């Protein structure tokens, strides 16, 4: 069984070392996508080890993914790049990518492919459904491959990734995109104009009181209408409360993952604070057309992966990211985090070739070229954060610096039977969002329903 608390302090991605000194911290899916921004590759991706390519017959790799080249120019550049580089380094090998919209769509599509006997070798796999695929025996253990390839040893990768890819004592994924963490995005220019200090010495150490002070001072109302929203609180869901309860000392699941426990006193207190942001402090409804990018929302929920998105929509926006504030029962600010995986299908007709492809895509040099240089997003390798490519990117865009460290004081994404859990609890969250239930009524009901899902489907 896996622990459901904060991630291990074994990670070199510690919580200290924030620029300016003295700060404790520095942050799929759900929504995932590409980042804007270009940068020259720091080095060419390494050649994958292949046997006698001169006489090799044509060979095919089929990779499935919910990242789609049509979603953003940088994703097109990414997939064209990794497929082209690998084919050039390995004559005779063609990589075919199958892109399916959304993680639910991908699950359905891959299930159909496997049932039909179609070739499928590798995939990006979300933490939201990796357990489902493991229980269906869709995925192949990677331990035999990693044993022959020290560069892919589990300790090369971030702890938040290694948390999700272990099952039954075996490893089933290469941590890929992440740590991905929900963060609070703040318009630093508007905070400064309001006489507030946007420095991380404050925002990476803030508590509920300080957070509320910041949101209130930048909130603007004309009559009954909000003209500038101080903070866009969003609604309730399992993941919607997770980012608030972790910094208040609560968890989603119990220690052995057999029950939901977010209805603890600490969880209910965090839920009430979130509810008060809307009902008591009137941070809503959101003005029509208001976005963080057009500066009508000053503080907003974003993902650590969204830096390139934001710059792509408003290259002049002055902003920074921070963890969610610490509550009175918590130890530090934090959030909800996860790291998606690249996995190998058990039905792959050529697993050695598929492993070559997977390990090459997730090698240090490939990640430097494409994650630092093209996508501007966190990668699953620890050494990536010490690379010259990433340092150059964070020098250009300081908001990226140390974001990965927020994962160390954050709790995991609600990864146990995510779709079934969301479906089972949705009526309760809808009632709470519509003010038909109070937080004190809704959280115990939702926890009971989620526990029923865990008991029925198992872990």
Coordinates of C-alpha atoms in Angstrom, one line a residue:
X1 CA 0.0 0.0 0.0
X2 CA 1.1 3.6 -0.7
X3 CA 1.2 6.4 1.7
X4 CA -1.3 9.2 1.1
X5 CA 0.6 12.0 2.8
X6 CA 3.3 14.4 1.6
X7 CA 5.9 13.1 -0.7
X8 CA 9.2 11.7 0.6
X9 CA 11.9 14.1 1.6
X10 CA 14.3 11.9 -0.3
X11 CA 13.8 14.0 -3.3
X12 CA 16.5 16.5 -4.1
X13 CA 13.7 18.8 -5.1
X14 CA 13.6 20.1 -1.5
X15 CA 11.4 22.8 -0.1
X16 CA 14.2 25.2 0.6
X17 CA 16.4 27.3 -1.7
X18 CA 14.0 30.0 -2.8
X19 CA 15.7 33.0 -4.4
X20 CA 15.9 35.8 -1.8
X21 CA 16.5 33.5 1.1
X22 CA 14.3 32.7 4.0
X23 CA 11.3 31.4 2.1
X24 CA 10.2 27.8 2.7
X25 CA 9.1 27.0 -0.8
X26 CA 9.5 27.7 -4.4
X27 CA 5.3 24.9 -7.9
X28 CA -3.7 16.9 -15.0
X29 CA -4.4 17.2 -16.7
X30 CA -6.0 17.4 -15.6
X31 CA -5.6 20.0 -18.3
X32 CA -2.3 19.5 -20.2
X33 CA -1.1 21.2 -23.2
X34 CA 1.8 23.0 -24.8
X35 CA 3.8 26.0 -23.7
X36 CA 4.7 28.9 -25.9
X37 CA 8.3 30.0 -26.3
X38 CA 11.3 28.8 -28.2
X39 CA 14.9 28.2 -27.3
X40 CA 17.7 26.5 -29.1
X41 CA 18.5 23.0 -28.2
X42 CA 21.3 22.7 -25.7
X43 CA 22.4 19.3 -27.1
X44 CA 21.2 16.7 -29.5
X45 CA 19.2 13.8 -28.2
X46 CA 21.3 10.7 -27.7
X47 CA 21.2 7.9 -30.2
X48 CA 19.0 5.0 -29.1
X49 CA 20.8 1.7 -29.0
X50 CA 19.6 -0.4 -31.9
X51 CA 21.0 -3.5 -33.7
X52 CA 22.3 -3.3 -37.3
X53 CA 20.1 -0.6 -38.6
X54 CA 21.5 -0.8 -42.2
X55 CA 19.8 -4.1 -42.9
X56 CA 16.8 -3.6 -40.7
X57 CA 13.4 -4.1 -42.2
X58 CA 10.8 -1.4 -41.6
X59 CA 9.5 -1.4 -38.0
X60 CA 6.6 0.5 -36.5
X61 CA 6.0 2.0 -33.0
X62 CA 2.5 3.2 -32.2
X63 CA 2.2 5.7 -29.3
X64 CA -1.1 7.1 -28.0
X65 CA -1.6 10.4 -26.3
X66 CA -4.1 13.0 -25.3
X67 CA -1.7 15.8 -26.1
X68 CA -2.6 16.8 -29.6
X69 CA -0.5 18.7 -32.1
X70 CA -3.5 20.7 -33.2
X71 CA -3.9 22.2 -29.7
X72 CA -0.9 24.5 -29.9
X73 CA 2.1 25.2 -32.1
X74 CA 4.6 24.0 -29.5
X75 CA 2.9 20.6 -29.3
X76 CA 3.1 20.3 -33.0
X77 CA 6.8 21.1 -32.8
X78 CA 7.3 18.7 -30.0
X79 CA 5.8 15.6 -31.6
X80 CA 7.3 16.4 -35.0
X81 CA 10.6 16.8 -33.3
X82 CA 10.7 13.7 -31.2
X83 CA 9.4 11.5 -34.0
X84 CA 11.8 13.0 -36.6
X85 CA 14.8 12.8 -34.3
X86 CA 14.2 9.2 -33.4
X87 CA 13.6 8.1 -37.0
X88 CA 16.8 9.9 -38.1
X89 CA 18.8 8.1 -35.4
X90 CA 17.2 4.8 -36.1
X91 CA 16.7 4.2 -39.9
X92 CA 13.9 1.8 -40.7
X93 CA 11.8 2.8 -37.6
X94 CA 8.6 4.8 -38.0
X95 CA 6.8 6.3 -35.0
X96 CA 3.1 6.7 -35.5
X97 CA 1.3 8.8 -32.9
X98 CA -2.5 8.5 -32.2
X99 CA -3.9 11.6 -30.6
X100 CA -7.2 11.4 -28.8
X101 CA -9.0 14.3 -27.2
X102 CA -9.1 14.2 -23.4
X103 CA -8.0 11.5 -21.0
X104 CA -11.4 9.8 -20.9
X105 CA -11.4 9.7 -24.7
X106 CA -7.9 8.2 -24.6
X107 CA -9.0 5.4 -22.2
X108 CA -11.9 4.5 -24.4
X109 CA -9.9 4.5 -27.6
X110 CA -7.0 2.4 -26.2
X111 CA -9.5 -0.1 -24.8
X112 CA -11.0 -0.4 -28.2
X113 CA -7.6 -0.8 -29.9
X114 CA -6.6 -3.6 -27.6
X115 CA -9.9 -5.4 -27.9
X116 CA -9.6 -5.2 -31.7
X117 CA -6.0 -6.6 -31.7
X118 CA -4.5 -3.4 -33.1
X119 CA -0.9 -2.5 -32.4
X120 CA -0.3 -0.2 -29.5
X121 CA 3.1 0.1 -27.9
X122 CA 3.4 3.1 -25.6
X123 CA 1.3 5.9 -24.2
X124 CA 1.3 8.9 -21.9
X125 CA -0.8 7.7 -19.0
X126 CA -2.5 10.0 -16.5
X127 CA -2.3 9.3 -12.8
X128 CA -6.1 9.6 -13.0
X129 CA -6.4 6.2 -14.7
X130 CA -3.0 4.4 -14.3
X131 CA -4.5 2.2 -11.6
X132 CA -7.4 1.3 -13.8
X133 CA -5.0 0.1 -16.5
X134 CA -2.9 -1.8 -14.0
X135 CA -5.9 -3.7 -12.8
X136 CA -6.8 -4.6 -16.4
X137 CA -3.2 -5.8 -17.1
X138 CA -2.8 -3.3 -19.9
X139 CA 0.7 -2.3 -18.8
X140 CA 4.0 -4.1 -18.8
X141 CA 6.4 -3.9 -15.8
X142 CA 9.5 -1.9 -16.6
X143 CA 11.8 -3.4 -14.0
X144 CA 13.6 -5.8 -16.5
X145 CA 14.3 -3.0 -18.9
X146 CA 15.5 -0.6 -16.1
X147 CA 17.8 -3.2 -14.7
X148 CA 19.7 -3.1 -18.0
X149 CA 19.6 0.7 -18.3
X150 CA 20.9 2.5 -15.2
X151 CA 20.0 5.9 -16.7
X152 CA 16.3 4.9 -16.2
X153 CA 16.6 3.8 -12.6
X154 CA 13.7 4.9 -10.5
X155 CA 15.8 7.1 -8.3
X156 CA 16.6 9.3 -11.3
X157 CA 13.1 10.6 -11.3
X158 CA 11.1 12.9 -9.0
X159 CA 9.3 11.5 -6.0
X160 CA 5.9 12.7 -7.0
X161 CA 6.3 10.6 -10.2
X162 CA 7.5 7.5 -8.4
X163 CA 4.5 7.6 -6.0
X164 CA 2.1 6.8 -8.8
X165 CA 3.9 4.2 -10.9
X166 CA 4.5 1.4 -8.4
X167 CA 2.1 -1.5 -8.0
X168 CA 2.6 -4.9 -6.5
X169 CA 6.2 -4.2 -6.0
X170 CA 6.9 -3.5 -9.6
X171 CA 7.4 -0.3 -11.7
X172 CA 5.0 0.5 -14.6
X173 CA 5.9 4.0 -15.8
X174 CA 8.6 6.5 -16.5
X175 CA 7.7 9.8 -14.7
X176 CA 7.3 12.2 -17.6
X177 CA 5.3 15.4 -17.3
X178 CA 5.7 17.0 -13.9
X179 CA 5.7 17.6 -11.1
X180 CA 2.4 19.2 -12.1
X181 CA 0.9 21.2 -9.3
X182 CA -2.1 23.5 -8.9
X183 CA -0.8 26.9 -8.0
X184 CA -2.2 30.4 -7.2
X185 CA -1.3 32.8 -10.1
X186 CA -1.0 36.4 -9.1
X187 CA -0.8 39.6 -11.3
X188 CA 2.3 41.1 -9.6
X189 CA 1.8 44.5 -11.2
X190 CA -1.7 44.9 -9.8
X191 CA -0.6 43.6 -6.4
X192 CA 2.1 46.2 -6.3
X193 CA -0.2 48.9 -7.4
X194 CA -2.4 48.0 -4.4
X195 CA 0.5 48.4 -2.0
X196 CA 1.0 44.7 -1.6
X197 CA 4.3 42.9 -1.7
X198 CA 4.3 40.2 -4.5
X199 CA 7.7 38.8 -3.5
X200 CA 7.9 35.1 -2.8
X201 CA 9.2 35.8 0.7
X202 CA 5.5 36.6 1.3
X203 CA 3.4 34.6 -1.1
X204 CA 5.4 31.3 -0.6
X205 CA 4.9 31.6 3.1
X206 CA 1.4 33.1 3.3
X207 CA -1.5 31.8 5.5
X208 CA -5.3 32.2 5.0
X209 CA -5.3 35.6 6.6
X210 CA -2.6 37.0 4.4
X211 CA -4.1 35.4 1.3
X212 CA -7.5 36.9 2.1
X213 CA -6.0 40.4 2.6
X214 CA -4.3 40.2 -0.8
X215 CA -7.4 39.1 -2.6
X216 CA -9.6 41.7 -0.9
X217 CA -7.3 44.7 -1.6
X218 CA -7.3 44.0 -5.4
X219 CA -11.0 43.2 -5.6
X220 CA -13.1 46.0 -7.2
X221 CA -16.9 46.4 -7.2
X222 CA -19.1 49.0 -8.7
X223 CA -22.6 48.9 -7.1
X224 CA -23.6 45.2 -7.2
X225 CA -21.2 44.4 -10.0
X226 CA -17.7 43.0 -9.7
X227 CA -15.5 44.9 -12.1
X228 CA -12.2 43.2 -11.2
X229 CA -12.2 39.9 -9.4
X230 CA -9.7 39.5 -6.6
X231 CA -9.6 35.8 -6.6
X232 CA -11.5 33.2 -8.8
X233 CA -12.4 30.5 -6.2
X234 CA -14.0 28.0 -8.5
X235 CA -16.4 25.3 -7.4
X236 CA -16.3 22.2 -5.3
X237 CA -15.2 18.7 -6.5
X238 CA -12.8 16.1 -5.1
X239 CA -9.7 17.8 -6.7
X240 CA -11.3 21.2 -6.1
X241 CA -11.0 20.7 -2.3
X242 CA -7.7 18.7 -2.4
X243 CA -5.5 21.8 -3.0
X244 CA -7.1 23.5 0.0
X245 CA -7.2 20.6 2.5
X246 CA -3.6 19.5 2.2
X247 CA -2.1 22.8 3.4
X248 CA -4.5 22.5 6.4
X249 CA -3.2 19.1 7.5
X250 CA -6.0 16.9 5.9
X251 CA -5.8 14.2 3.3
X252 CA -8.1 12.7 0.7
X253 CA -7.6 9.0 1.6
X254 CA -6.6 7.2 4.8
X255 CA -3.1 5.6 5.1
X256 CA -4.0 2.3 3.4
X257 CA -6.2 3.9 0.7
X258 CA -9.3 2.1 1.8
X259 CA -11.5 5.1 2.7
X260 CA -12.0 8.8 2.0
X261 CA -11.2 11.0 5.0
X262 CA -11.4 14.5 3.7
X263 CA -14.4 15.1 6.0
X264 CA -12.0 15.3 9.0
X265 CA -12.3 18.5 11.1
X266 CA -9.2 19.9 9.2
X267 CA -10.8 19.1 5.8
X268 CA -14.2 20.7 6.8
X269 CA -12.4 23.8 8.0
X270 CA -10.6 24.1 4.7
X271 CA -13.8 23.5 2.8
X272 CA -15.5 26.2 4.8
X273 CA -12.7 28.7 4.1
X274 CA -13.1 28.0 0.4
X275 CA -16.8 28.4 0.6
X276 CA -16.4 31.7 2.5
X277 CA -14.4 33.1 -0.3
X278 CA -17.5 33.0 -2.4
X279 CA -20.4 33.5 0.0
X280 CA -18.9 35.6 2.8
X281 CA -16.2 37.6 1.0
X282 CA -18.1 37.8 -2.4
X283 CA -15.4 36.7 -4.8
X284 CA -18.0 35.8 -7.4
X285 CA -19.7 35.6 -9.6
X286 CA -16.9 36.0 -12.2
X287 CA -17.5 39.0 -14.5
X288 CA -18.4 38.0 -18.0
X289 CA -15.3 37.8 -20.2
X290 CA -12.9 38.2 -17.2
X291 CA -9.7 36.1 -17.4
X292 CA -6.4 36.2 -15.7
X293 CA -4.8 36.9 -19.0
X294 CA -6.8 40.1 -19.6
X295 CA -6.1 41.3 -16.0
X296 CA -9.7 41.3 -14.9
X297 CA -8.9 38.5 -12.5
X298 CA -5.9 39.3 -10.2
X299 CA -5.5 35.9 -8.5
X300 CA -6.5 32.7 -10.1
X301 CA -6.0 28.9 -10.0
X302 CA -3.5 27.8 -12.6
X303 CA -1.3 24.8 -13.3
X304 CA 2.5 24.9 -12.9
X305 CA 2.5 23.8 -16.6
X306 CA 0.6 26.9 -17.9
X307 CA 3.4 29.4 -18.0
X308 CA 3.8 29.2 -21.8
X309 CA 0.1 29.3 -22.3
X310 CA -0.2 32.5 -20.4
X311 CA 2.7 34.2 -22.2
X312 CA 1.3 33.0 -25.5
X313 CA -1.9 34.9 -24.7
X314 CA -0.4 38.0 -23.1
X315 CA 3.3 38.3 -23.5
X316 CA 3.4 41.5 -21.4
X317 CA 1.6 40.1 -18.4
X318 CA 3.6 40.4 -15.1
X319 CA 2.7 37.4 -12.9
X320 CA 4.1 34.8 -10.6
X321 CA 2.9 31.5 -9.1
X322 CA 2.6 30.5 -5.4
X323 CA 1.4 27.6 -3.4
X324 CA -2.0 27.6 -1.7
X325 CA -1.9 29.2 1.8
X326 CA -1.3 27.3 4.9
X327 CA -4.3 26.8 7.2
X328 CA -4.3 27.0 11.0
X329 CA -3.9 23.2 11.3
X330 CA -1.3 22.9 8.6
X331 CA 2.5 23.0 8.6
X332 CA 3.3 24.8 5.3
X333 CA 1.7 26.2 2.2
X334 CA 1.2 23.5 -0.4
X335 CA -1.2 22.1 -3.0
X336 CA -2.2 19.0 -5.0
X337 CA 0.4 17.5 -7.3
X338 CA 1.0 14.6 -9.7
X339 CA 3.3 13.4 -12.4
X340 CA 2.0 11.6 -15.4
X341 CA 3.9 8.6 -16.9
X342 CA 5.1 7.1 -20.1
X343 CA 4.1 3.4 -20.1
X344 CA 4.6 0.3 -22.1
X345 CA 1.6 -1.8 -23.2
X346 CA 1.6 -5.5 -22.4
X347 CA 0.4 -6.2 -25.9
X348 CA 3.3 -4.5 -27.6
X349 CA 4.6 -6.8 -30.4
X350 CA 8.2 -5.4 -30.0
X351 CA 8.7 -4.3 -26.4
X352 CA 12.4 -3.9 -26.7
X353 CA 11.9 -1.4 -29.6
X354 CA 9.1 0.3 -27.7
X355 CA 11.4 0.6 -24.6
X356 CA 14.1 2.1 -26.7
X357 CA 11.7 4.8 -27.9
X358 CA 10.3 5.4 -24.4
X359 CA 13.7 5.6 -22.7
X360 CA 15.1 7.9 -25.4
X361 CA 12.1 10.3 -25.2
X362 CA 12.7 10.5 -21.4
X363 CA 16.4 10.8 -21.5
X364 CA 18.1 13.9 -20.1
X365 CA 19.2 15.3 -23.4
X366 CA 15.8 14.9 -25.1
X367 CA 14.0 16.5 -22.2
X368 CA 16.5 19.5 -22.2
X369 CA 15.9 19.9 -25.9
X370 CA 12.1 19.7 -25.9
X371 CA 10.8 20.3 -22.3
X372 CA 13.2 23.2 -21.6
X373 CA 13.6 24.4 -25.1
X374 CA 10.2 24.0 -26.7
X375 CA 7.5 23.3 -24.0
X376 CA 8.8 25.4 -21.1
X377 CA 7.5 22.9 -18.6
X378 CA 8.7 20.7 -15.7
X379 CA 10.1 17.2 -16.6
X380 CA 10.2 14.1 -14.5
X381 CA 14.0 13.8 -14.2
X382 CA 15.8 15.2 -11.1
X383 CA 18.9 16.2 -13.1
X384 CA 16.8 18.2 -15.5
X385 CA 16.5 21.0 -12.9
X386 CA 20.3 21.4 -12.7
X387 CA 20.8 21.5 -16.5
X388 CA 22.1 24.6 -18.3
X389 CA 19.0 24.4 -20.6
X390 CA 16.6 24.7 -17.7
X391 CA 18.6 27.4 -16.0
X392 CA 18.6 29.4 -19.2
X393 CA 14.9 29.0 -19.5
X394 CA 14.2 30.1 -15.9
X395 CA 16.5 33.1 -16.3
X396 CA 14.3 34.1 -19.2
X397 CA 11.1 33.3 -17.3
X398 CA 11.7 33.5 -13.6
X399 CA 8.2 32.3 -12.8
X400 CA 9.4 28.8 -13.7
X401 CA 12.1 28.8 -11.1
X402 CA 11.7 26.3 -8.3
X403 CA 8.1 25.5 -9.2
X404 CA 8.9 21.8 -8.9
X405 CA 9.6 22.2 -5.2
X406 CA 6.0 22.9 -4.3
X407 CA 5.4 19.2 -5.0
X408 CA 7.4 18.3 -1.9
X409 CA 4.9 19.9 0.5
X410 CA 1.8 18.9 -1.4
X411 CA -0.5 15.9 -1.4
X412 CA -1.3 13.6 -4.3
X413 CA -4.0 14.0 -6.9
X414 CA -7.1 12.0 -6.1
X415 CA -5.8 9.1 -8.3
X416 CA -7.9 6.1 -7.0
X417 CA -10.6 5.3 -9.5
X418 CA -10.8 9.0 -10.4
X419 CA -13.6 8.8 -13.0
X420 CA -15.8 6.5 -10.8
X421 CA -15.2 8.7 -7.8
X422 CA -16.0 11.9 -9.5
X423 CA -19.2 10.4 -11.0
X424 CA -20.3 9.0 -7.6
X425 CA -19.8 12.2 -5.7
X426 CA -20.9 14.7 -8.4
X427 CA -24.5 15.1 -7.1
X428 CA -23.2 16.1 -3.7
X429 CA -20.8 18.7 -5.1
X430 CA -23.5 20.1 -7.4
X431 CA -25.7 20.5 -4.4
X432 CA -23.0 22.2 -2.5
X433 CA -22.1 24.5 -5.4
X434 CA -25.8 25.4 -5.7
X435 CA -26.0 26.1 -1.9
X436 CA -28.4 23.3 -1.3
X437 CA -26.0 21.7 1.1
X438 CA -23.6 23.2 3.6
X439 CA -19.9 22.2 3.7
X440 CA -20.6 20.4 7.0
X441 CA -23.3 18.3 5.3
X442 CA -21.7 17.8 1.9
X443 CA -18.2 16.6 2.8
X444 CA -19.3 13.6 4.9
X445 CA -21.7 12.6 2.2
X446 CA -19.1 12.8 -0.5
X447 CA -16.5 11.0 1.6
X448 CA -19.0 8.2 2.2
X449 CA -19.7 7.8 -1.5
X450 CA -16.1 7.8 -2.4
X451 CA -15.3 5.2 0.2
X452 CA -18.0 3.0 -1.4
X453 CA -16.2 3.3 -4.7
X454 CA -12.9 2.2 -3.2
X455 CA -14.5 -0.7 -1.4
X456 CA -16.2 -1.8 -4.6
X457 CA -13.3 -1.4 -7.1
X458 CA -10.4 -2.1 -4.8
X459 CA -6.8 -0.8 -5.0

